[in-house]
Amino acid sequence: MAHNNHTHLHGQDLPKVLQLLPNPCFALVEANNSHKFHFLKAWASPLPQDQFLETHAGSVQVLLSSAIGPPITAQILHLLPSLKLLVTISAGLDHVDLAECRARGVAIASASKIFAEDVADVAVGLLLDVMRNISASDRFVRDGFWVSKCDFALGSKIGGKRVGIVGLGNIGLEVAKRLEAFGCNILYNSRKKKPFVSYHFFPDVCELAANSDVLVICCGLNAQTHHMINKKVLLALGREGVIVNVGRGAIIDEKEMVQCLVRGEIGGAGLDVFENEPHVPKELFALDNVVLSPHQAALTPECFTALRELVIGNLEAFFSNKPLLSQVENN
Ligand SMILES: O=CC(=O)O
């Protein structure tokens, strides 16, 4: 379909973009663009989802998804035989059956690196908060206490600390850049050693933990990284060690982490993600050395603007047979 014809098309004639569930980001993408695309909303139809998908099976080429939406399973993909492109508004792809997309020749466009700086800011914020007791201090003052008059747990200097980054991708590199400026020593683990950085590489995550004061989890969730941070890794991090997670909750064995925190076997945690969101283990609420955040690291108006442009750019590219702006390699 010729790109410059969009403005002359209406309703059903516009290129279709399917949504399974409502999402505030989808609404942002849609604003000012409903003259270009027909946003087909399974959730707004009185039909059950499967029936709705069957009705549109022949014509839906593009599906819009998000990390917090329903997983894009083989079953959903099976109901959409004409699907050619999945656009996800997330950096993570753990909600997508990648093998099934590959088998069906469905291309994937993600949010790619546009969240990296904002997510890295939150990772560093959580690290500073846990190590310098910022949230705990806030509660202390609000409760009428002052440092000279009461017991106050001392924080820990940031400069000189060994920070082990798990996953040196777009987010991990931004975390490293920021913490270098704080005077930290950066170490990392990732699938492969990166030839372009001088940070010390640990092929084994347990070795990395044993050599780190802080672990910052920045990798994606997949079969290899699920529960990669297990009890052994946490014990290797040790009693003074702090863990920060801005990747996905299930990269850490959450039950073991909670036990380690409750027993004082690790020093603290700053968590933006959890294994069964929105569930947060209640044991963590009582711990002053734990800082909790509701999977919000990428949620800034700047990110939303960049995301809207990227999604629309990908849709326009797809419907005019141009290369996608942020195609994921899915081999
Ligand atoms: O968690 C958010 C994302 O994957 O972008």
CSV table of C-alpha atoms and ligand atoms in Angstrom, one decimal:
chain,number,residue,atom,x,y,z
A,1,MET,CA,0.0,0.0,0.0
A,2,ALA,CA,1.5,3.4,-1.0
A,3,HIS,CA,2.3,5.4,2.0
A,4,ASN,CA,0.9,8.7,0.7
A,5,ASN,CA,-2.5,7.1,0.1
A,6,HIS,CA,-3.1,6.7,3.8
A,7,THR,CA,-4.9,10.0,4.3
A,8,HIS,CA,-7.4,9.1,1.6
A,9,LEU,CA,-8.4,5.8,3.2
A,10,HIS,CA,-11.0,5.3,5.9
A,11,GLY,CA,-11.9,2.8,8.6
A,12,GLN,CA,-11.8,-0.7,7.3
A,13,ASP,CA,-9.6,0.2,4.3
A,14,LEU,CA,-6.7,1.4,6.4
A,15,PRO,CA,-3.8,-1.0,7.3
A,16,LYS,CA,-4.9,-3.1,10.3
A,17,VAL,CA,-2.9,-3.1,13.6
A,18,LEU,CA,-4.3,-5.6,16.1
A,19,GLN,CA,-4.3,-5.1,19.9
A,20,LEU,CA,-5.3,-7.8,22.3
A,21,LEU,CA,-5.6,-5.8,25.5
A,22,PRO,CA,-5.9,-2.1,26.2
A,23,ASN,CA,-2.6,-0.4,27.1
A,24,PRO,CA,-2.0,3.3,27.9
A,25,CYS,CA,1.0,3.2,25.5
A,26,PHE,CA,-1.1,1.9,22.7
A,27,ALA,CA,-3.5,4.8,23.2
A,28,LEU,CA,-0.6,7.2,22.9
A,29,VAL,CA,0.5,5.5,19.7
A,30,GLU,CA,-3.0,5.7,18.4
A,31,ALA,CA,-3.5,9.4,19.1
A,32,ASN,CA,-3.1,11.4,15.9
A,33,ASN,CA,-2.5,8.3,13.9
A,34,SER,CA,-6.0,6.8,13.6
A,35,HIS,CA,-6.2,8.3,10.1
A,36,LYS,CA,-3.2,6.1,9.0
A,37,PHE,CA,-4.0,2.8,10.7
A,38,HIS,CA,-7.1,0.9,11.7
A,39,PHE,CA,-6.4,-0.1,15.3
A,40,LEU,CA,-8.3,-3.3,15.7
A,41,LYS,CA,-9.1,-3.9,19.4
A,42,ALA,CA,-9.9,-7.5,20.3
A,43,TRP,CA,-10.6,-6.3,23.9
A,44,ALA,CA,-13.4,-3.9,22.7
A,45,SER,CA,-15.3,-6.6,20.8
A,46,PRO,CA,-18.2,-8.5,22.4
A,47,LEU,CA,-16.8,-11.6,20.8
A,48,PRO,CA,-14.5,-13.9,22.8
A,49,GLN,CA,-10.8,-13.3,21.8
A,50,ASP,CA,-10.4,-16.5,19.8
A,51,GLN,CA,-13.5,-15.9,17.8
A,52,PHE,CA,-12.5,-12.3,17.2
A,53,LEU,CA,-9.1,-13.4,15.9
A,54,GLU,CA,-10.7,-16.0,13.7
A,55,THR,CA,-12.9,-13.3,12.1
A,56,HIS,CA,-9.9,-11.2,11.3
A,57,ALA,CA,-7.4,-14.1,10.6
A,58,GLY,CA,-7.2,-13.5,6.9
A,59,SER,CA,-6.4,-9.8,7.1
A,60,VAL,CA,-4.3,-9.1,10.2
A,61,GLN,CA,-0.7,-8.7,9.3
A,62,VAL,CA,0.5,-6.7,12.3
A,63,LEU,CA,0.0,-7.2,16.1
A,64,LEU,CA,1.0,-4.7,18.7
A,65,SER,CA,2.0,-6.1,22.1
A,66,SER,CA,3.6,-5.2,25.4
A,67,ALA,CA,5.6,-6.9,28.1
A,68,ILE,CA,2.7,-6.5,30.5
A,69,GLY,CA,0.1,-7.6,28.1
A,70,PRO,CA,-0.9,-11.2,27.4
A,71,PRO,CA,2.0,-13.5,26.3
A,72,ILE,CA,2.2,-13.9,22.5
A,73,THR,CA,1.9,-17.7,22.5
A,74,ALA,CA,2.0,-20.3,19.7
A,75,GLN,CA,-1.8,-20.6,20.1
A,76,ILE,CA,-2.4,-16.9,19.4
A,77,LEU,CA,0.1,-17.0,16.5
A,78,HIS,CA,-1.8,-20.0,15.1
A,79,LEU,CA,-5.0,-18.0,15.1
A,80,LEU,CA,-3.3,-15.3,13.0
A,81,PRO,CA,-2.0,-17.1,9.9
A,82,SER,CA,-1.6,-13.8,7.9
A,83,LEU,CA,0.6,-12.2,10.6
A,84,LYS,CA,3.9,-10.8,9.3
A,85,LEU,CA,5.0,-8.4,12.0
A,86,LEU,CA,4.8,-8.3,15.8
A,87,VAL,CA,5.6,-4.8,17.2
A,88,THR,CA,6.3,-4.9,20.9
A,89,ILE,CA,6.5,-1.7,22.9
A,90,SER,CA,9.0,-3.4,25.3
A,91,ALA,CA,12.7,-3.9,25.2
A,92,GLY,CA,12.2,-7.4,26.7
A,93,LEU,CA,10.9,-10.2,24.6
A,94,ASP,CA,10.2,-12.8,27.2
A,95,HIS,CA,6.4,-12.6,26.6
A,96,VAL,CA,6.9,-13.7,22.9
A,97,ASP,CA,7.2,-17.3,21.6
A,98,LEU,CA,10.3,-16.4,19.6
A,99,ALA,CA,10.7,-19.9,18.1
A,100,GLU,CA,7.1,-19.9,16.8
A,101,CYS,CA,7.5,-16.4,15.3
A,102,ARG,CA,10.7,-17.7,13.6
A,103,ALA,CA,8.9,-20.8,12.3
A,104,ARG,CA,6.0,-18.7,10.9
A,105,GLY,CA,8.3,-16.0,9.5
A,106,VAL,CA,6.8,-13.3,11.7
A,107,ALA,CA,9.3,-10.4,12.0
A,108,ILE,CA,9.6,-8.7,15.4
A,109,ALA,CA,10.2,-5.0,16.1
A,110,SER,CA,10.9,-4.0,19.7
A,111,ALA,CA,11.5,-0.8,21.7
A,112,SER,CA,15.1,-1.7,21.3
A,113,LYS,CA,17.5,0.7,23.0
A,114,ILE,CA,15.2,3.7,23.5
A,115,PHE,CA,14.6,2.9,27.2
A,116,ALA,CA,18.2,2.1,28.1
A,117,GLU,CA,19.2,5.5,29.6
A,118,ASP,CA,16.1,5.8,31.7
A,119,VAL,CA,16.3,2.2,32.9
A,120,ALA,CA,20.0,2.7,33.8
A,121,ASP,CA,19.1,5.8,35.7
A,122,VAL,CA,16.7,3.8,37.9
A,123,ALA,CA,19.2,1.0,38.3
A,124,VAL,CA,21.7,3.5,39.6
A,125,GLY,CA,19.0,5.2,41.7
A,126,LEU,CA,18.1,1.9,43.4
A,127,LEU,CA,21.8,1.2,44.0
A,128,LEU,CA,22.4,4.6,45.6
A,129,ASP,CA,19.1,4.3,47.6
A,130,VAL,CA,20.0,0.9,49.1
A,131,MET,CA,23.6,1.7,49.8
A,132,ARG,CA,23.0,5.2,51.2
A,133,ASN,CA,19.6,4.5,52.9
A,134,ILE,CA,17.8,7.2,51.1
A,135,SER,CA,14.2,5.7,51.3
A,136,ALA,CA,15.0,4.5,54.8
A,137,SER,CA,16.2,8.0,55.8
A,138,ASP,CA,13.0,9.5,54.4
A,139,ARG,CA,10.9,7.2,56.6
A,140,PHE,CA,13.2,8.0,59.6
A,141,VAL,CA,12.7,11.8,59.2
A,142,ARG,CA,8.9,11.4,58.6
A,143,ASP,CA,8.8,9.4,61.9
A,144,GLY,CA,10.3,12.4,63.7
A,145,PHE,CA,13.8,10.9,64.2
A,146,TRP,CA,17.2,12.7,63.6
A,147,VAL,CA,20.6,11.2,63.0
A,148,SER,CA,22.3,12.7,66.1
A,149,LYS,CA,19.7,11.4,68.5
A,150,CYS,CA,18.9,7.9,67.4
A,151,ASP,CA,20.5,4.8,66.0
A,152,PHE,CA,21.0,5.3,62.4
A,153,ALA,CA,22.3,2.5,60.2
A,154,LEU,CA,25.4,3.7,58.3
A,155,GLY,CA,25.4,3.7,54.6
A,156,SER,CA,28.2,2.5,52.4
A,157,LYS,CA,30.5,4.5,50.1
A,158,ILE,CA,29.8,4.1,46.4
A,159,GLY,CA,33.2,5.0,45.1
A,160,GLY,CA,35.6,2.1,44.9
A,161,LYS,CA,32.9,-0.5,45.0
A,162,ARG,CA,33.1,-3.5,42.6
A,163,VAL,CA,29.9,-3.5,40.5
A,164,GLY,CA,29.1,-6.7,38.6
A,165,ILE,CA,26.8,-6.0,35.7
A,166,VAL,CA,24.9,-9.1,34.5
A,167,GLY,CA,24.1,-8.5,30.8
A,168,LEU,CA,26.2,-5.8,29.2
A,169,GLY,CA,23.7,-4.8,26.5
A,170,ASN,CA,22.2,-1.4,25.9
A,171,ILE,CA,21.0,-1.0,29.6
A,172,GLY,CA,24.1,-2.6,31.1
A,173,LEU,CA,26.5,-0.3,29.2
A,174,GLU,CA,24.6,2.8,30.4
A,175,VAL,CA,24.7,1.6,34.0
A,176,ALA,CA,28.5,1.0,33.6
A,177,LYS,CA,29.0,4.5,32.1
A,178,ARG,CA,27.2,6.1,35.0
A,179,LEU,CA,28.9,4.1,37.8
A,180,GLU,CA,32.3,4.6,36.3
A,181,ALA,CA,31.7,8.3,37.0
A,182,PHE,CA,31.0,7.4,40.6
A,183,GLY,CA,34.4,5.8,40.8
A,184,CYS,CA,33.2,2.2,40.8
A,185,ASN,CA,35.1,-0.7,39.3
A,186,ILE,CA,33.0,-2.3,36.6
A,187,LEU,CA,33.0,-6.1,36.1
A,188,TYR,CA,30.5,-8.0,34.0
A,189,ASN,CA,29.0,-11.3,32.8
A,190,SER,CA,27.3,-11.8,29.5
A,191,ARG,CA,26.8,-14.5,26.9
A,192,LYS,CA,30.1,-13.4,25.3
A,193,LYS,CA,33.1,-11.2,26.1
A,194,LYS,CA,32.6,-7.8,24.6
A,195,PRO,CA,35.7,-6.9,22.5
A,196,PHE,CA,35.0,-3.1,22.8
A,197,VAL,CA,35.1,-2.7,26.6
A,198,SER,CA,38.0,-3.0,29.0
A,199,TYR,CA,35.8,-4.1,32.0
A,200,HIS,CA,36.8,-7.4,33.5
A,201,PHE,CA,34.7,-10.2,32.0
A,202,PHE,CA,33.5,-13.2,34.1
A,203,PRO,CA,32.1,-16.1,32.0
A,204,ASP,CA,30.6,-17.5,35.2
A,205,VAL,CA,28.0,-15.5,37.0
A,206,CYS,CA,28.9,-17.1,40.4
A,207,GLU,CA,32.5,-16.0,40.0
A,208,LEU,CA,31.2,-12.5,39.1
A,209,ALA,CA,29.1,-12.4,42.3
A,210,ALA,CA,32.1,-13.6,44.4
A,211,ASN,CA,34.1,-10.7,43.1
A,212,SER,CA,31.4,-8.0,43.3
A,213,ASP,CA,30.1,-5.7,46.1
A,214,VAL,CA,26.9,-5.1,44.0
A,215,LEU,CA,25.3,-7.1,41.2
A,216,VAL,CA,23.1,-5.2,38.8
A,217,ILE,CA,20.8,-7.4,36.7
A,218,CYS,CA,20.3,-5.9,33.3
A,219,CYS,CA,19.9,-8.9,31.0
A,220,GLY,CA,16.8,-10.2,29.3
A,221,LEU,CA,14.8,-13.2,30.6
A,222,ASN,CA,15.0,-16.4,28.6
A,223,ALA,CA,15.5,-20.1,29.2
A,224,GLN,CA,19.2,-19.6,29.9
A,225,THR,CA,18.7,-16.7,32.3
A,226,HIS,CA,15.7,-18.0,34.2
A,227,HIS,CA,16.7,-18.3,37.9
A,228,MET,CA,20.3,-17.8,36.8
A,229,ILE,CA,20.7,-15.8,40.1
A,230,ASN,CA,20.1,-18.8,42.4
A,231,LYS,CA,21.0,-19.4,46.0
A,232,LYS,CA,24.6,-20.3,45.2
A,233,VAL,CA,25.1,-17.0,43.4
A,234,LEU,CA,23.4,-15.0,46.2
A,235,LEU,CA,25.6,-16.6,48.8
A,236,ALA,CA,28.7,-15.9,46.7
A,237,LEU,CA,27.6,-12.2,46.7
A,238,GLY,CA,27.7,-12.4,50.4
A,239,ARG,CA,26.4,-10.7,53.6
A,240,GLU,CA,27.5,-7.2,52.5
A,241,GLY,CA,26.5,-7.7,48.9
A,242,VAL,CA,23.7,-5.7,47.3
A,243,ILE,CA,21.6,-6.9,44.4
A,244,VAL,CA,19.8,-4.5,41.9
A,245,ASN,CA,17.3,-5.9,39.4
A,246,VAL,CA,16.0,-3.9,36.4
A,247,GLY,CA,15.8,-6.9,34.0
A,248,ARG,CA,13.0,-9.3,34.9
A,249,GLY,CA,12.0,-10.8,38.2
A,250,ALA,CA,12.4,-14.4,37.2
A,251,ILE,CA,16.1,-14.0,36.4
A,252,ILE,CA,16.5,-14.2,40.2
A,253,ASP,CA,15.1,-17.1,42.2
A,254,GLU,CA,12.9,-14.8,44.1
A,255,LYS,CA,12.0,-17.2,47.0
A,256,GLU,CA,15.7,-17.8,47.6
A,257,MET,CA,16.5,-14.1,47.4
A,258,VAL,CA,13.8,-13.3,50.0
A,259,GLN,CA,15.2,-16.0,52.3
A,260,CYS,CA,18.7,-14.6,51.9
A,261,LEU,CA,17.5,-11.1,52.7
A,262,VAL,CA,15.4,-12.2,55.7
A,263,ARG,CA,18.4,-14.2,57.1
A,264,GLY,CA,20.9,-11.4,56.4
A,265,GLU,CA,22.8,-13.6,53.9
A,266,ILE,CA,22.9,-10.7,51.5
A,267,GLY,CA,23.2,-7.0,52.3
A,268,GLY,CA,20.3,-5.5,50.5
A,269,ALA,CA,18.3,-5.3,47.3
A,270,GLY,CA,16.9,-2.6,45.0
A,271,LEU,CA,14.1,-4.1,42.8
A,272,ASP,CA,12.1,-2.7,39.9
A,273,VAL,CA,10.9,-6.1,38.8
A,274,PHE,CA,9.4,-9.2,40.5
A,275,GLU,CA,8.8,-12.8,39.6
A,276,ASN,CA,5.0,-12.7,39.6
A,277,GLU,CA,4.1,-9.0,39.1
A,278,PRO,CA,2.2,-7.3,40.5
A,279,HIS,CA,2.8,-9.6,43.5
A,280,VAL,CA,5.6,-8.4,45.7
A,281,PRO,CA,6.7,-10.8,48.5
A,282,LYS,CA,5.3,-9.3,51.8
A,283,GLU,CA,8.5,-10.3,53.7
A,284,LEU,CA,10.3,-7.5,51.9
A,285,PHE,CA,8.0,-4.8,53.2
A,286,ALA,CA,9.6,-5.0,56.7
A,287,LEU,CA,13.2,-4.7,55.5
A,288,ASP,CA,14.9,-1.2,55.5
A,289,ASN,CA,17.7,-2.5,53.3
A,290,VAL,CA,15.3,-3.3,50.5
A,291,VAL,CA,14.0,-0.6,48.0
A,292,LEU,CA,10.9,-1.5,46.0
A,293,SER,CA,9.8,0.0,42.7
A,294,PRO,CA,6.7,-1.0,40.5
A,295,HIS,CA,8.4,-1.9,37.2
A,296,GLN,CA,8.5,1.8,36.3
A,297,ALA,CA,12.1,2.2,35.1
A,298,ALA,CA,11.1,3.0,31.5
A,299,LEU,CA,8.1,5.1,32.3
A,300,THR,CA,9.0,8.7,31.5
A,301,PRO,CA,7.2,11.1,29.1
A,302,GLU,CA,10.5,11.2,27.0
A,303,CYS,CA,10.4,7.5,26.6
A,304,PHE,CA,6.8,7.5,25.6
A,305,THR,CA,7.4,10.1,22.9
A,306,ALA,CA,10.4,8.2,21.5
A,307,LEU,CA,8.3,5.0,21.7
A,308,ARG,CA,5.4,6.5,19.8
A,309,GLU,CA,7.7,7.7,17.1
A,310,LEU,CA,9.4,4.3,16.9
A,311,VAL,CA,6.2,2.3,16.7
A,312,ILE,CA,4.7,4.5,14.1
A,313,GLY,CA,8.0,4.5,12.1
A,314,ASN,CA,8.0,0.7,12.2
A,315,LEU,CA,4.3,0.5,11.1
A,316,GLU,CA,4.9,3.0,8.2
A,317,ALA,CA,8.0,1.1,7.2
A,318,PHE,CA,6.2,-2.2,7.2
A,319,PHE,CA,3.2,-1.1,5.2
A,320,SER,CA,5.5,0.6,2.6
A,321,ASN,CA,7.8,-2.4,2.3
A,322,LYS,CA,10.8,-0.5,3.8
A,323,PRO,CA,13.2,-2.0,6.4
A,324,LEU,CA,11.9,-1.9,9.9
A,325,LEU,CA,13.5,0.7,12.3
A,326,SER,CA,14.1,-1.7,15.2
A,327,GLN,CA,13.9,-5.3,13.9
A,328,VAL,CA,15.0,-7.9,16.4
A,329,GLU,CA,17.4,-10.6,15.2
A,330,ASN,CA,15.5,-13.9,15.8
A,331,ASN,CA,17.7,-16.7,14.5
B,1,LIG,O1,10.1,-3.9,31.0
B,1,LIG,C1,10.0,-3.3,30.1
B,1,LIG,C2,10.6,-3.6,28.8
B,1,LIG,O2,10.9,-4.7,28.5
B,1,LIG,O3,10.6,-2.7,28.0
